[in-house]
mmCIF file of C-alpha atoms and ligand atoms in Angstrom:
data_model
loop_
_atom_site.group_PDB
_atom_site.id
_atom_site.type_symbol
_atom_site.label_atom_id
_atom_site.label_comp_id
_atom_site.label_asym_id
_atom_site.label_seq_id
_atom_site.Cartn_x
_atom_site.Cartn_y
_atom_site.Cartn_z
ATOM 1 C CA UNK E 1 18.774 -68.701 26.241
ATOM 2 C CA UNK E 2 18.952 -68.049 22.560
ATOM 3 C CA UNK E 3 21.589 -64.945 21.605
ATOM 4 C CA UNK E 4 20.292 -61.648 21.185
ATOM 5 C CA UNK E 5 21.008 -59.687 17.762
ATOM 6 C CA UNK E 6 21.279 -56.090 18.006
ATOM 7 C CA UNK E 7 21.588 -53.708 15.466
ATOM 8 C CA UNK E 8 23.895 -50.877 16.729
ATOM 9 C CA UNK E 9 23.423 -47.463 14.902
ATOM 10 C CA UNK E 10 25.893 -45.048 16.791
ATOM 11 C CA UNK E 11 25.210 -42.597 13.635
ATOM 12 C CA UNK E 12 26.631 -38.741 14.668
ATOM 13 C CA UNK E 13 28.682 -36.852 17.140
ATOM 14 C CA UNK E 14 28.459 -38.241 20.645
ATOM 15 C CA UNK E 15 26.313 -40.990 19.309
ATOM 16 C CA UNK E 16 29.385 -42.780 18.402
ATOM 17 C CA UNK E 17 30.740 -42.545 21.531
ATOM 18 C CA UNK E 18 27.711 -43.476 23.956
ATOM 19 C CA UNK E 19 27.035 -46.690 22.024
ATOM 20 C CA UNK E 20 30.979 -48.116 22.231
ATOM 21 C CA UNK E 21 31.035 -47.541 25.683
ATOM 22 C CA UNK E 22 27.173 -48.972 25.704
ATOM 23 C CA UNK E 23 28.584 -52.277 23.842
ATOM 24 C CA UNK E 24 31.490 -52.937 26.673
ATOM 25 C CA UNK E 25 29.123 -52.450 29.457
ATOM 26 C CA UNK E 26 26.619 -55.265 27.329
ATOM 27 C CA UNK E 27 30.381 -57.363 26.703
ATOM 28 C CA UNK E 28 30.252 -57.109 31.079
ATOM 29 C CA UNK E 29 26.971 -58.374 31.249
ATOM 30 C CA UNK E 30 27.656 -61.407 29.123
ATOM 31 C CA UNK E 31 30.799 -62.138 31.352
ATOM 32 C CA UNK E 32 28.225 -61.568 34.775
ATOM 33 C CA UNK E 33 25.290 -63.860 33.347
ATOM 34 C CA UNK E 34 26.990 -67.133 31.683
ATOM 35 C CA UNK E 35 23.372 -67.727 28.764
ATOM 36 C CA UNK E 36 23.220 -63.807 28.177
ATOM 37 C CA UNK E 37 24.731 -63.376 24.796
ATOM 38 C CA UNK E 38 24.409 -60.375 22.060
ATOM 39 C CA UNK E 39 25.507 -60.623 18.509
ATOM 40 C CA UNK E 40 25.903 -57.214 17.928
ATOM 41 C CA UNK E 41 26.055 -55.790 14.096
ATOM 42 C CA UNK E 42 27.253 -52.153 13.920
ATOM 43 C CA UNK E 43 25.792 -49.271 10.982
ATOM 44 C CA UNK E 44 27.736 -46.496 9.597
ATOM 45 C CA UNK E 45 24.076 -44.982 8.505
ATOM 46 C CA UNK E 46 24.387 -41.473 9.663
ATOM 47 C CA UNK E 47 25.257 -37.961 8.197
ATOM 48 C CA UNK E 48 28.943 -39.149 7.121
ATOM 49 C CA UNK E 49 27.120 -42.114 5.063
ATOM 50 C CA UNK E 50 24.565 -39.416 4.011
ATOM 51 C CA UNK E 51 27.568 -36.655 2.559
ATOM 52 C CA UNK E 52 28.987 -39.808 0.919
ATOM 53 C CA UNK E 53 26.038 -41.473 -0.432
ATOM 54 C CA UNK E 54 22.970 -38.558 -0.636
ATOM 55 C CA UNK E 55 20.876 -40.734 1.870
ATOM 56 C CA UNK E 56 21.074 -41.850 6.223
ATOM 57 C CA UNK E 57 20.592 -45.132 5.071
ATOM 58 C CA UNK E 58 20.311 -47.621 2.165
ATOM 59 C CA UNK E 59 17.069 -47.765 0.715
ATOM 60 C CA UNK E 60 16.436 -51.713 2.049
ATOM 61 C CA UNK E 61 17.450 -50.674 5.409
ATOM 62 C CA UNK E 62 14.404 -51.123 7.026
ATOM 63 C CA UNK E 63 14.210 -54.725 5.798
ATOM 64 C CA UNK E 64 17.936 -54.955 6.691
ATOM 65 C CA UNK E 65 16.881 -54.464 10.421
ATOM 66 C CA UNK E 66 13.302 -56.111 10.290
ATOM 67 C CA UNK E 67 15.441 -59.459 11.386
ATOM 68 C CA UNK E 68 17.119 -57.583 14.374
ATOM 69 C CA UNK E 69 15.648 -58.325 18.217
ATOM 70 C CA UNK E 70 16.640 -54.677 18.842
ATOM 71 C CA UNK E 71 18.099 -51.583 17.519
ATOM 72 C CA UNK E 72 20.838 -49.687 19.826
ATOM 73 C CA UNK E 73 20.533 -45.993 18.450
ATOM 74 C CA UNK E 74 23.065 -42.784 19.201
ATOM 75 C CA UNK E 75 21.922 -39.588 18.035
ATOM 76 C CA UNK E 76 21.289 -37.808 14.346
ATOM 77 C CA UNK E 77 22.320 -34.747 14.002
ATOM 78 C CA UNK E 78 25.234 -32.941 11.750
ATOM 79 C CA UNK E 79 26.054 -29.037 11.756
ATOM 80 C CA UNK E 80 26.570 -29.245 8.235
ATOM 81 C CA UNK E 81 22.949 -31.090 7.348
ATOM 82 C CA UNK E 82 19.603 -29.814 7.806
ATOM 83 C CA UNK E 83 18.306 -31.515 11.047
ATOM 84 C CA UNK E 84 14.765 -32.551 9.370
ATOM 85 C CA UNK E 85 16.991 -34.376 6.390
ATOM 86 C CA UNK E 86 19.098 -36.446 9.309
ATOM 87 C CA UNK E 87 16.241 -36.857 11.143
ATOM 88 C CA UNK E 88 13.728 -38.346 8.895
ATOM 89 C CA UNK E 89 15.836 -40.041 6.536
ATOM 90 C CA UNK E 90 16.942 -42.282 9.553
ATOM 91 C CA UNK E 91 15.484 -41.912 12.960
ATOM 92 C CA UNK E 92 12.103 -41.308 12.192
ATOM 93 C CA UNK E 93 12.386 -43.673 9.274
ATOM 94 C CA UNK E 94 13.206 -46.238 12.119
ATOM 95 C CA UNK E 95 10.280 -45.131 14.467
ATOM 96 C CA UNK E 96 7.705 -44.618 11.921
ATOM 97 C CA UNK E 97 8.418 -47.721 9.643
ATOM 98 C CA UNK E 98 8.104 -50.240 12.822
ATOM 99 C CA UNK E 99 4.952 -48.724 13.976
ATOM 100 C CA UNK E 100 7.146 -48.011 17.637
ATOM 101 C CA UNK E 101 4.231 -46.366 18.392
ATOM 102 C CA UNK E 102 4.875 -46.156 22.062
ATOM 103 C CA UNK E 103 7.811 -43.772 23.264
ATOM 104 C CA UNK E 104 8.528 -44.449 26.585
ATOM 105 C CA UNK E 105 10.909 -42.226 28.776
ATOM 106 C CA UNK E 106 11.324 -42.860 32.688
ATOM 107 C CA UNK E 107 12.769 -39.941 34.736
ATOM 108 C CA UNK E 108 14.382 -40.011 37.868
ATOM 109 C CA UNK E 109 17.096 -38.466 39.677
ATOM 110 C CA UNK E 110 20.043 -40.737 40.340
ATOM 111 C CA UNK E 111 22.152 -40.729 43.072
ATOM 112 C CA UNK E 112 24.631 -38.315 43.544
ATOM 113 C CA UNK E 113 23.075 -35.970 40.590
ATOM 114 C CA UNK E 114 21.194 -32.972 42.196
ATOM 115 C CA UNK E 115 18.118 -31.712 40.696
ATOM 116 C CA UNK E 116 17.807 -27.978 40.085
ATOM 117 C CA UNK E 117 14.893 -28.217 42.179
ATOM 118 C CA UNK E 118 14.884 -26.732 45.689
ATOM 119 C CA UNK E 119 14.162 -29.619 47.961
ATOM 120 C CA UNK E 120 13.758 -32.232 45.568
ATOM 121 C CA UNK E 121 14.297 -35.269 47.605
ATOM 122 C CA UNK E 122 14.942 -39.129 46.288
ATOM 123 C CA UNK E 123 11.910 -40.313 45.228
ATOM 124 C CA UNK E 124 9.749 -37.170 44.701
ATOM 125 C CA UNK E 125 10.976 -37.551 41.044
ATOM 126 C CA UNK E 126 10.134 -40.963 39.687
ATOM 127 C CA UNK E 127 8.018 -40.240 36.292
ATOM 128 C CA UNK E 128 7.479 -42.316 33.103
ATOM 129 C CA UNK E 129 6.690 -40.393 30.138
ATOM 130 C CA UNK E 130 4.670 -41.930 27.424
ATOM 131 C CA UNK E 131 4.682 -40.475 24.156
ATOM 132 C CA UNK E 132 2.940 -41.318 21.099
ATOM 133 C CA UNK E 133 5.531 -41.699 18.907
ATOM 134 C CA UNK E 134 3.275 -42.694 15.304
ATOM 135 C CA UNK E 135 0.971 -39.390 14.564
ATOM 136 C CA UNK E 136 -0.112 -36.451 15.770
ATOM 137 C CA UNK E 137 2.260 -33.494 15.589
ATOM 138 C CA UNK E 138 4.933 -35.761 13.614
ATOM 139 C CA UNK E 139 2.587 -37.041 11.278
ATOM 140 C CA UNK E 140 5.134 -35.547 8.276
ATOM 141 C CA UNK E 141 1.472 -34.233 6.757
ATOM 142 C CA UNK E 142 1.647 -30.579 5.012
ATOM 143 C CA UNK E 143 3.302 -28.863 2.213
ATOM 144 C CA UNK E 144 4.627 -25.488 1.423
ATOM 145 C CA UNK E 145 3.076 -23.727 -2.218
ATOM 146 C CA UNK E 146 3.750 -19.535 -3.468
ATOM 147 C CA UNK E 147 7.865 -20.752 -2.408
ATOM 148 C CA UNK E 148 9.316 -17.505 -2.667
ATOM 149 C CA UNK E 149 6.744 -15.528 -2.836
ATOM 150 C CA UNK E 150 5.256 -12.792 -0.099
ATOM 151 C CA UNK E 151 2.285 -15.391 -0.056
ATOM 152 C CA UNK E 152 4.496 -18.660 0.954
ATOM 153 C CA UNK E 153 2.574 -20.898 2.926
ATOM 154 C CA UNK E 154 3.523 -24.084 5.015
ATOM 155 C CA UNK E 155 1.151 -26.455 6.892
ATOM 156 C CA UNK E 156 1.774 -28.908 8.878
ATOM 157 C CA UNK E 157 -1.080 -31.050 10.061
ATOM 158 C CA UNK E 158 -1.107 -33.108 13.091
ATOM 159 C CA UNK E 159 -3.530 -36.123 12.544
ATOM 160 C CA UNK E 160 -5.096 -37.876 15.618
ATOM 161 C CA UNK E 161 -6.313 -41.412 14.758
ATOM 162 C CA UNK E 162 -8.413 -43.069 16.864
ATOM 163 C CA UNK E 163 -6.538 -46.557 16.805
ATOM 164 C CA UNK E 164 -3.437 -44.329 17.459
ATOM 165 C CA UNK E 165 -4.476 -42.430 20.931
ATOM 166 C CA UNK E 166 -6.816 -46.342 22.191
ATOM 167 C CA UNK E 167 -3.493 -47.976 21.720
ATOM 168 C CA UNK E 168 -1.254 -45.428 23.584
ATOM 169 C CA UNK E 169 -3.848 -44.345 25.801
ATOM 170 C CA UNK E 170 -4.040 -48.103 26.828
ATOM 171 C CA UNK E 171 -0.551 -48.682 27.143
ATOM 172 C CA UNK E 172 -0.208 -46.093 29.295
ATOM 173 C CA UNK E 173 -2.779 -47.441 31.614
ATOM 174 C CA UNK E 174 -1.268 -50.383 31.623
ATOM 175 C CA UNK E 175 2.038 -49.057 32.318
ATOM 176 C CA UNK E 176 0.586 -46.902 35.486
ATOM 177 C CA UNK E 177 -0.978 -50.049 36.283
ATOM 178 C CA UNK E 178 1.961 -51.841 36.742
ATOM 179 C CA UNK E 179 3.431 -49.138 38.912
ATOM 180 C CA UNK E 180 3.381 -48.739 42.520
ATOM 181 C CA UNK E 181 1.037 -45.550 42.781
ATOM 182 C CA UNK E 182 -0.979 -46.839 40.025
ATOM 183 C CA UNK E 183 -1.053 -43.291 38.586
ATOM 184 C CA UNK E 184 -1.856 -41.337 35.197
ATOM 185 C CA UNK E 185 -2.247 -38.410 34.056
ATOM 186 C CA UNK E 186 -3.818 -37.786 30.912
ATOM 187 C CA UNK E 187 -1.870 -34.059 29.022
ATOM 188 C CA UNK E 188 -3.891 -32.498 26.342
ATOM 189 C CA UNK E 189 -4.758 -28.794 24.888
ATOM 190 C CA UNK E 190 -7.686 -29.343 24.668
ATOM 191 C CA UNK E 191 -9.182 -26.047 25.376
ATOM 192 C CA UNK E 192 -7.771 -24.365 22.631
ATOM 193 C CA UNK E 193 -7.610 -27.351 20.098
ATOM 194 C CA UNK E 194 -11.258 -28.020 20.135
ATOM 195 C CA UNK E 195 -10.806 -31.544 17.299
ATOM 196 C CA UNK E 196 -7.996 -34.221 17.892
ATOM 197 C CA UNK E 197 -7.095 -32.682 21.645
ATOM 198 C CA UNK E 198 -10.905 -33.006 22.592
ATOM 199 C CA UNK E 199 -10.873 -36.793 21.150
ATOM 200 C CA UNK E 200 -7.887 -37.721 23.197
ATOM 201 C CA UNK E 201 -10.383 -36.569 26.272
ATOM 202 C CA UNK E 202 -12.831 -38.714 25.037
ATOM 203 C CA UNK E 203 -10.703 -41.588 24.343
ATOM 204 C CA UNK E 204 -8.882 -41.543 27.878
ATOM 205 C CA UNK E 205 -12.313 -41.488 29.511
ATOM 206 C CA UNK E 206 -13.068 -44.371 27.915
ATOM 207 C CA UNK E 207 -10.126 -46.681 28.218
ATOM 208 C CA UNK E 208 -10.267 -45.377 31.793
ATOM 209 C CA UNK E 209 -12.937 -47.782 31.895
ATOM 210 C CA UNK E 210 -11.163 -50.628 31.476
ATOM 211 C CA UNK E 211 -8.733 -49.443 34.406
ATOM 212 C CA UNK E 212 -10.826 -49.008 37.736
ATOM 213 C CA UNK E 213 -7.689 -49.616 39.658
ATOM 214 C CA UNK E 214 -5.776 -46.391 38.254
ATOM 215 C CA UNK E 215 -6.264 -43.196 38.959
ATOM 216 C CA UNK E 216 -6.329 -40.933 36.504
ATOM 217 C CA UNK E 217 -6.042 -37.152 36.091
ATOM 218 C CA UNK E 218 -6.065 -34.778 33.318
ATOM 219 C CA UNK E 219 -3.714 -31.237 32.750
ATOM 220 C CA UNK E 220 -3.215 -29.038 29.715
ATOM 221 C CA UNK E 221 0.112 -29.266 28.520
ATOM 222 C CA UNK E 222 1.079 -25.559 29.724
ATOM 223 C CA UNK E 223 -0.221 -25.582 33.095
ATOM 224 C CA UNK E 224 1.776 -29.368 32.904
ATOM 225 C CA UNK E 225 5.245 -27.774 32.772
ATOM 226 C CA UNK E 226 4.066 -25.593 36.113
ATOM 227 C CA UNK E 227 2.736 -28.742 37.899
ATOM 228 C CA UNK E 228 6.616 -30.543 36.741
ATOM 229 C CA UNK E 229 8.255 -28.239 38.455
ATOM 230 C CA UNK E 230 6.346 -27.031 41.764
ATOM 231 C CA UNK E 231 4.583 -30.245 42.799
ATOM 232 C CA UNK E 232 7.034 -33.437 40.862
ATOM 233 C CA UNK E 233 5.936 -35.581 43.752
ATOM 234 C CA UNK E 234 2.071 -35.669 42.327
ATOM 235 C CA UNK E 235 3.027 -36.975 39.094
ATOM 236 C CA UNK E 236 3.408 -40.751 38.098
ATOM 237 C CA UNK E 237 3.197 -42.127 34.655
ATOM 238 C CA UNK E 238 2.724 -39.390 32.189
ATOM 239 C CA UNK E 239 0.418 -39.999 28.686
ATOM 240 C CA UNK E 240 1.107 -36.645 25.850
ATOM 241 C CA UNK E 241 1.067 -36.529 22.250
ATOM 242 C CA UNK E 242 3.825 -36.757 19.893
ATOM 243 C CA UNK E 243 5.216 -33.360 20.227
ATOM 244 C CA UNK E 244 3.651 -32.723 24.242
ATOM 245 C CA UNK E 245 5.453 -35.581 25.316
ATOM 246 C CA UNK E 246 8.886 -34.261 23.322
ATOM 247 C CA UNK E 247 8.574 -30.742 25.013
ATOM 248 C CA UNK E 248 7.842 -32.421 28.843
ATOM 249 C CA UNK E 249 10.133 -35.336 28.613
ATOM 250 C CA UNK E 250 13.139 -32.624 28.255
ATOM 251 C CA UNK E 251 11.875 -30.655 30.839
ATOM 252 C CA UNK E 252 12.014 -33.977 32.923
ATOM 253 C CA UNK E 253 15.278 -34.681 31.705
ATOM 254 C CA UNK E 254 16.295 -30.922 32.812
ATOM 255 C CA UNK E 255 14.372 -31.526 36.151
ATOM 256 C CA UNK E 256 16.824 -34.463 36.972
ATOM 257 C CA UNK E 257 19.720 -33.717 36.293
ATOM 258 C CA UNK E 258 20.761 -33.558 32.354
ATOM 259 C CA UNK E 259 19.769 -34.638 29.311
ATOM 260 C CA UNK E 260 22.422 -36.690 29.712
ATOM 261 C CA UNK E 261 20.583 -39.171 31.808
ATOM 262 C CA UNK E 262 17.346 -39.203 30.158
ATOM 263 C CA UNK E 263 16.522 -42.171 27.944
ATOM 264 C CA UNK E 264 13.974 -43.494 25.709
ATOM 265 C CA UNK E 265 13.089 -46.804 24.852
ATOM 266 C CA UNK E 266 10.854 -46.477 21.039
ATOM 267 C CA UNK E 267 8.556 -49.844 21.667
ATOM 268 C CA UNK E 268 6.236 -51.745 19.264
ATOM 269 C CA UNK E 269 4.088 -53.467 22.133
ATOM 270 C CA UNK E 270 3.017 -56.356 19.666
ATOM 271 C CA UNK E 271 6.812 -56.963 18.752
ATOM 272 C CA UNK E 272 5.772 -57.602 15.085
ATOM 273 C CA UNK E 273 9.237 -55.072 14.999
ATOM 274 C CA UNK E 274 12.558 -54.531 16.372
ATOM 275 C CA UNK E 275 11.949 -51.787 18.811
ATOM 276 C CA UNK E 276 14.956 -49.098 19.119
ATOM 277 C CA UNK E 277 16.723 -48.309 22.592
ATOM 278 C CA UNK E 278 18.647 -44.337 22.217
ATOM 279 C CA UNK E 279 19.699 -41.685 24.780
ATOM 280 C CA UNK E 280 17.239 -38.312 24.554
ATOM 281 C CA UNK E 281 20.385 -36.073 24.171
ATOM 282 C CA UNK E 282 21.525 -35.452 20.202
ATOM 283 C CA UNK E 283 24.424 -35.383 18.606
ATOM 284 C CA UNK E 284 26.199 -32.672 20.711
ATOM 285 C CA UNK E 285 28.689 -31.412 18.529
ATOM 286 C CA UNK E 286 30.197 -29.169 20.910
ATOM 287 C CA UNK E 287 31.103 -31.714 23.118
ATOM 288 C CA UNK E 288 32.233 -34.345 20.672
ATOM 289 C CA UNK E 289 35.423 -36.418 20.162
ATOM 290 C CA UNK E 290 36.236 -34.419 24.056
ATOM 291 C CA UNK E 291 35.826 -38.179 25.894
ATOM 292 C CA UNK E 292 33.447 -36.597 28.198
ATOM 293 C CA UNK E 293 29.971 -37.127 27.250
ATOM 294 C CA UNK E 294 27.948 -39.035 29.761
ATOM 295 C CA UNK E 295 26.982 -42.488 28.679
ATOM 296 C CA UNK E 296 24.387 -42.731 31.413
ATOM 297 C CA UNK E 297 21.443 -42.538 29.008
ATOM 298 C CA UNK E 298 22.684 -44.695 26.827
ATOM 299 C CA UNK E 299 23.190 -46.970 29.516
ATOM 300 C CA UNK E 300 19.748 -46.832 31.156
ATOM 301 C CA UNK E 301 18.372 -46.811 27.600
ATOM 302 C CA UNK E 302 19.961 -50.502 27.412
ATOM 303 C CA UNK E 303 18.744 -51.605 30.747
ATOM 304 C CA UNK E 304 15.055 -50.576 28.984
ATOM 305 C CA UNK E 305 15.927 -52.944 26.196
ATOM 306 C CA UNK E 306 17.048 -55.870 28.152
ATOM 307 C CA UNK E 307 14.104 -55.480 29.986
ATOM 308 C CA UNK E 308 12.355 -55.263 26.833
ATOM 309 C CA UNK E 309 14.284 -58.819 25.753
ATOM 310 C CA UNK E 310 13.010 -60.355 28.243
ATOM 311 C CA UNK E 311 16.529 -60.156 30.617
ATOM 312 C CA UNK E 312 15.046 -58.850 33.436
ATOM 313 C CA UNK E 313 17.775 -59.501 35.943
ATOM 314 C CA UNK E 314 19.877 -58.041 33.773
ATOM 315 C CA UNK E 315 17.897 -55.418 32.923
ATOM 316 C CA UNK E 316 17.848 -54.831 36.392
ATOM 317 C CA UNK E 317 21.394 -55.404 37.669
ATOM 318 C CA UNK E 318 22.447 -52.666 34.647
ATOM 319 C CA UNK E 319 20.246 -50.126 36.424
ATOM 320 C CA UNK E 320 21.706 -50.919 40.005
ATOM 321 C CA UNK E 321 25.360 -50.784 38.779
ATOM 322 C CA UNK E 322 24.386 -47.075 37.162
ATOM 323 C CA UNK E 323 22.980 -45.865 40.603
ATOM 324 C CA UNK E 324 26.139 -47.090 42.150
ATOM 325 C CA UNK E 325 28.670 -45.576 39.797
ATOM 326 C CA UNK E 326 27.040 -42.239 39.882
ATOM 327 C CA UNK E 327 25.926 -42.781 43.509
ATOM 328 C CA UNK E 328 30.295 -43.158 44.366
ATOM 329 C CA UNK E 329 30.760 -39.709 42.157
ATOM 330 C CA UNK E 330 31.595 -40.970 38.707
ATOM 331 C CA UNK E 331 29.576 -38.056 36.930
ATOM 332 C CA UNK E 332 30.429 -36.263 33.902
ATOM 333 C CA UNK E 333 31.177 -32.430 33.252
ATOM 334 C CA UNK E 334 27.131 -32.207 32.839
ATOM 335 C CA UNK E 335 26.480 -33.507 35.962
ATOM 336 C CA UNK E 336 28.318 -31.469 37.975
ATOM 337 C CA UNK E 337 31.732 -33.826 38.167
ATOM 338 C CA UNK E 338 35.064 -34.151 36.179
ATOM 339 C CA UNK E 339 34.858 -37.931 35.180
ATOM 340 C CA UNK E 340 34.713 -39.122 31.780
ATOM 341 C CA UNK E 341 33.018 -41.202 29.817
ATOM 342 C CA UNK E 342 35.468 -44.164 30.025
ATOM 343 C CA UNK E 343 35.451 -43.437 33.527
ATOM 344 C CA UNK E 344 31.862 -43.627 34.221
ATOM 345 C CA UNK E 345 32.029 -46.675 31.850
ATOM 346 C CA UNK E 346 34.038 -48.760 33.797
ATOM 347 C CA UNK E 347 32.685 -48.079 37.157
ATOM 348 C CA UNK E 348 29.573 -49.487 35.828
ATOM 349 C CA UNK E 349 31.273 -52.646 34.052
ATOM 350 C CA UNK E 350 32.907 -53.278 37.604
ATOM 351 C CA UNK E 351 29.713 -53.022 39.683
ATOM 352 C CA UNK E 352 28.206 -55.240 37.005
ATOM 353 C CA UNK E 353 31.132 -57.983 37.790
ATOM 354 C CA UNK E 354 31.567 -57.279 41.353
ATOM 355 C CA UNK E 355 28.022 -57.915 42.184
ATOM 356 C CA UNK E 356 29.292 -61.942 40.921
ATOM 357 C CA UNK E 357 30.957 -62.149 44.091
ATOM 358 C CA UNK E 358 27.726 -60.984 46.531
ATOM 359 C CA UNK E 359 25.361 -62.049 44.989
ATOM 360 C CA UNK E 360 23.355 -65.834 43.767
ATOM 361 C CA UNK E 361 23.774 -66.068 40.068
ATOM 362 C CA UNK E 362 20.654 -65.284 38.076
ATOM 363 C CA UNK E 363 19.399 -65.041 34.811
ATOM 364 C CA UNK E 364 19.553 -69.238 34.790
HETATM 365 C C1 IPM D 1 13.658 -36.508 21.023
HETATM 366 C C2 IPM D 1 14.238 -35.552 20.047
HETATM 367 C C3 IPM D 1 13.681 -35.808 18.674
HETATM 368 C C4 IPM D 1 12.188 -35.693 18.668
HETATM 369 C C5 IPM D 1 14.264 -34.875 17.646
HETATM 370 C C6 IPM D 1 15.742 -35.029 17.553
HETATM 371 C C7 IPM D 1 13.545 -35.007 16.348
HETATM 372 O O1 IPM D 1 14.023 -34.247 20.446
HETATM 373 O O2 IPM D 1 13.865 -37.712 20.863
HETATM 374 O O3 IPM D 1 13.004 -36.071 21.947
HETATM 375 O O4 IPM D 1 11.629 -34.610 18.697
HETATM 376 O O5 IPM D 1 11.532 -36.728 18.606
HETATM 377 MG MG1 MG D 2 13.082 -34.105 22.277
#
């Protein structure tokens, strides 16, 4: 099994911490599977590299990570930078530049983290978000002209492609498809945005087609946020746009728990890329340097890019050793305990080794 290079990008505030503790959970899988290795390469691109050097990251960084299998991301953010600098001079750099068009964010509620849902049960949770992650809303299309003046105008445009929503829409398919309930539904607005929102309707029929074992639904993206929260158990694998899918997955993340769970794996499907693996929760400043942010989304955001690697036992076995450290009560402030993060990072690292002992060794 050839060594896997990741590129580690910890960048701001808790991002820094989530990914070290990320890296010694990876160091415990190597130890658990004898032909799983990572060469991991770390980047100080951030908002510290940006107040030293006026940009996130060098101007060849994209071809600096073009060589990578996979990019390990922690958060962009600084209270002292405008968010839309930090964020497009790096993350969205990252995203945009590989063509990750598919953003894919499962939700779930662990064990031993209550949802602040009446009732909700194991298992009437268990979504996949899947968010175009190329266009739309976050096309970075628009300008601003009369700066200054009463008159000031900004625009910004969202642009629907056609290639763009076939190749989400179909990935989604194909993701419900290879899910139990065989599930989608399809979130637009399209009543009220009569052009791209109407095409996406068009286009989902149609790739639909190609599908006759899903089932398929379709919601507005207001009445979607109602359906989330008073009937979870109806929803499966979950296809928005760009900024739909941004809005719902943190509801989701809300809906299970914390942010602090919720990951995101940003995938180009025909690997021509590294794809990029980063908890949904920022930078939280407020919380940083305090040893207790919860690494569990940075953590489940790995087990998406083992999967995506190709380690699926691994992948796997990384997921299983999560349940069982939060399932035994090592939870963070945000989830309702008092552990912290080195706490919750070595009960996972020690289910990851103990299962050695009970289990046939894999991953051969
Ligand atoms: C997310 C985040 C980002 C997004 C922000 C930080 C730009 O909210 O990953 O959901 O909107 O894509
Ligand atoms: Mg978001």
């Amino acid at each position: 099994m050839p060594t896997h290079s990741i590129a580690a990008i910890p960048a701001d505030g808790i991002g820094t911490e989530v990914i070290a503790a990320t890296i010694e959970v990876l160091r415990a899988l190597e130890q658990r599977f004898d032909d799983l290795n990572f060469e991991v390469t770390d980047f100080d691109w951030g908002s510290d590299y940006y107040k030293r050097n006026g940009v996130m990251m060098p101007e060849d960084g994209l071809a600096t990570l073009k060589p990578f299998d996979a990019i390990l991301f922690g958060a962009v953010g600084a209270p002292d930078v405008p968010d839309h600098v930090t964020l497009w001079g790096l993350r969205l750099t990252i995203c945009q530049g590989f063509d990750q068009y598919a953003n894919v964010r499962p939700t779930r509620v662990l064990p031993g983290i209550q949802s602040p849902l009446r009732n909700c049960k194991p298992g009437d949770l268990e979504w996949v978000i899947v968010r175009e992650n190329s266009e739309g809303e976050y096309s970075g299309i628009g300008g601003r002209c009369h700066s200054g003046h009463p008159e000031e105008v900004g625009t910004e445009v969202s642009v629907f492609t056609r290639t763009g929503v076939e190749r989400i829409m179909r990935y989604a398919f194909k993701m419900a498809q290879s899910r139990p309930r065989k599930l989608l539904t399809v979130v637009t607005k399209s009543n009220a945005q009569k052009h791209g929102m109407v095409m996406w309707d068009e286009i989902a029929a149609e790739v639909a087609g190609e599908f006759p074992d899903v089932t398929w639904d379709k919601m507005l993206v207001d009445a979607m946020t109602v359906r989330m929260t008073l009937d979870p158990q109806s929803l499966d694998t979950i296809v928005a746009t760009n900024l739909h899918a941004d809005v719902l997955s943190d509801l989701a993340g809300a809906l299970a728990g914390s942010l602090g769970v919720a990951p995101t794996a940003n995938i180009d499907p025909e690997k021509r890329y590294p794809s990029m693996f980063e908890p949904i929760h920022g930078s939280a400043f407020d919380i940083t340097g305090k040893g207790i942010a919860n690494p569990v989304a940075s953590f489940w955001s790995a087990s998406q890019m083992l999967n995506h690697l190709g380690e699926v036992e691994a992948s796997e076995l990384l997921m299983e050793a999560i349940e069982q450290a939060t399932g035994s009560g090592h939870l963070t402030p945000d989830v309702g305990g008092n552990s912290m993060t080195a706490d919750v990072t070595q009960a996972v690292i020690s289910a990851i080794l103990e299962s050695e002992s009970n289990n046939v060794r894999v991953g051969t």
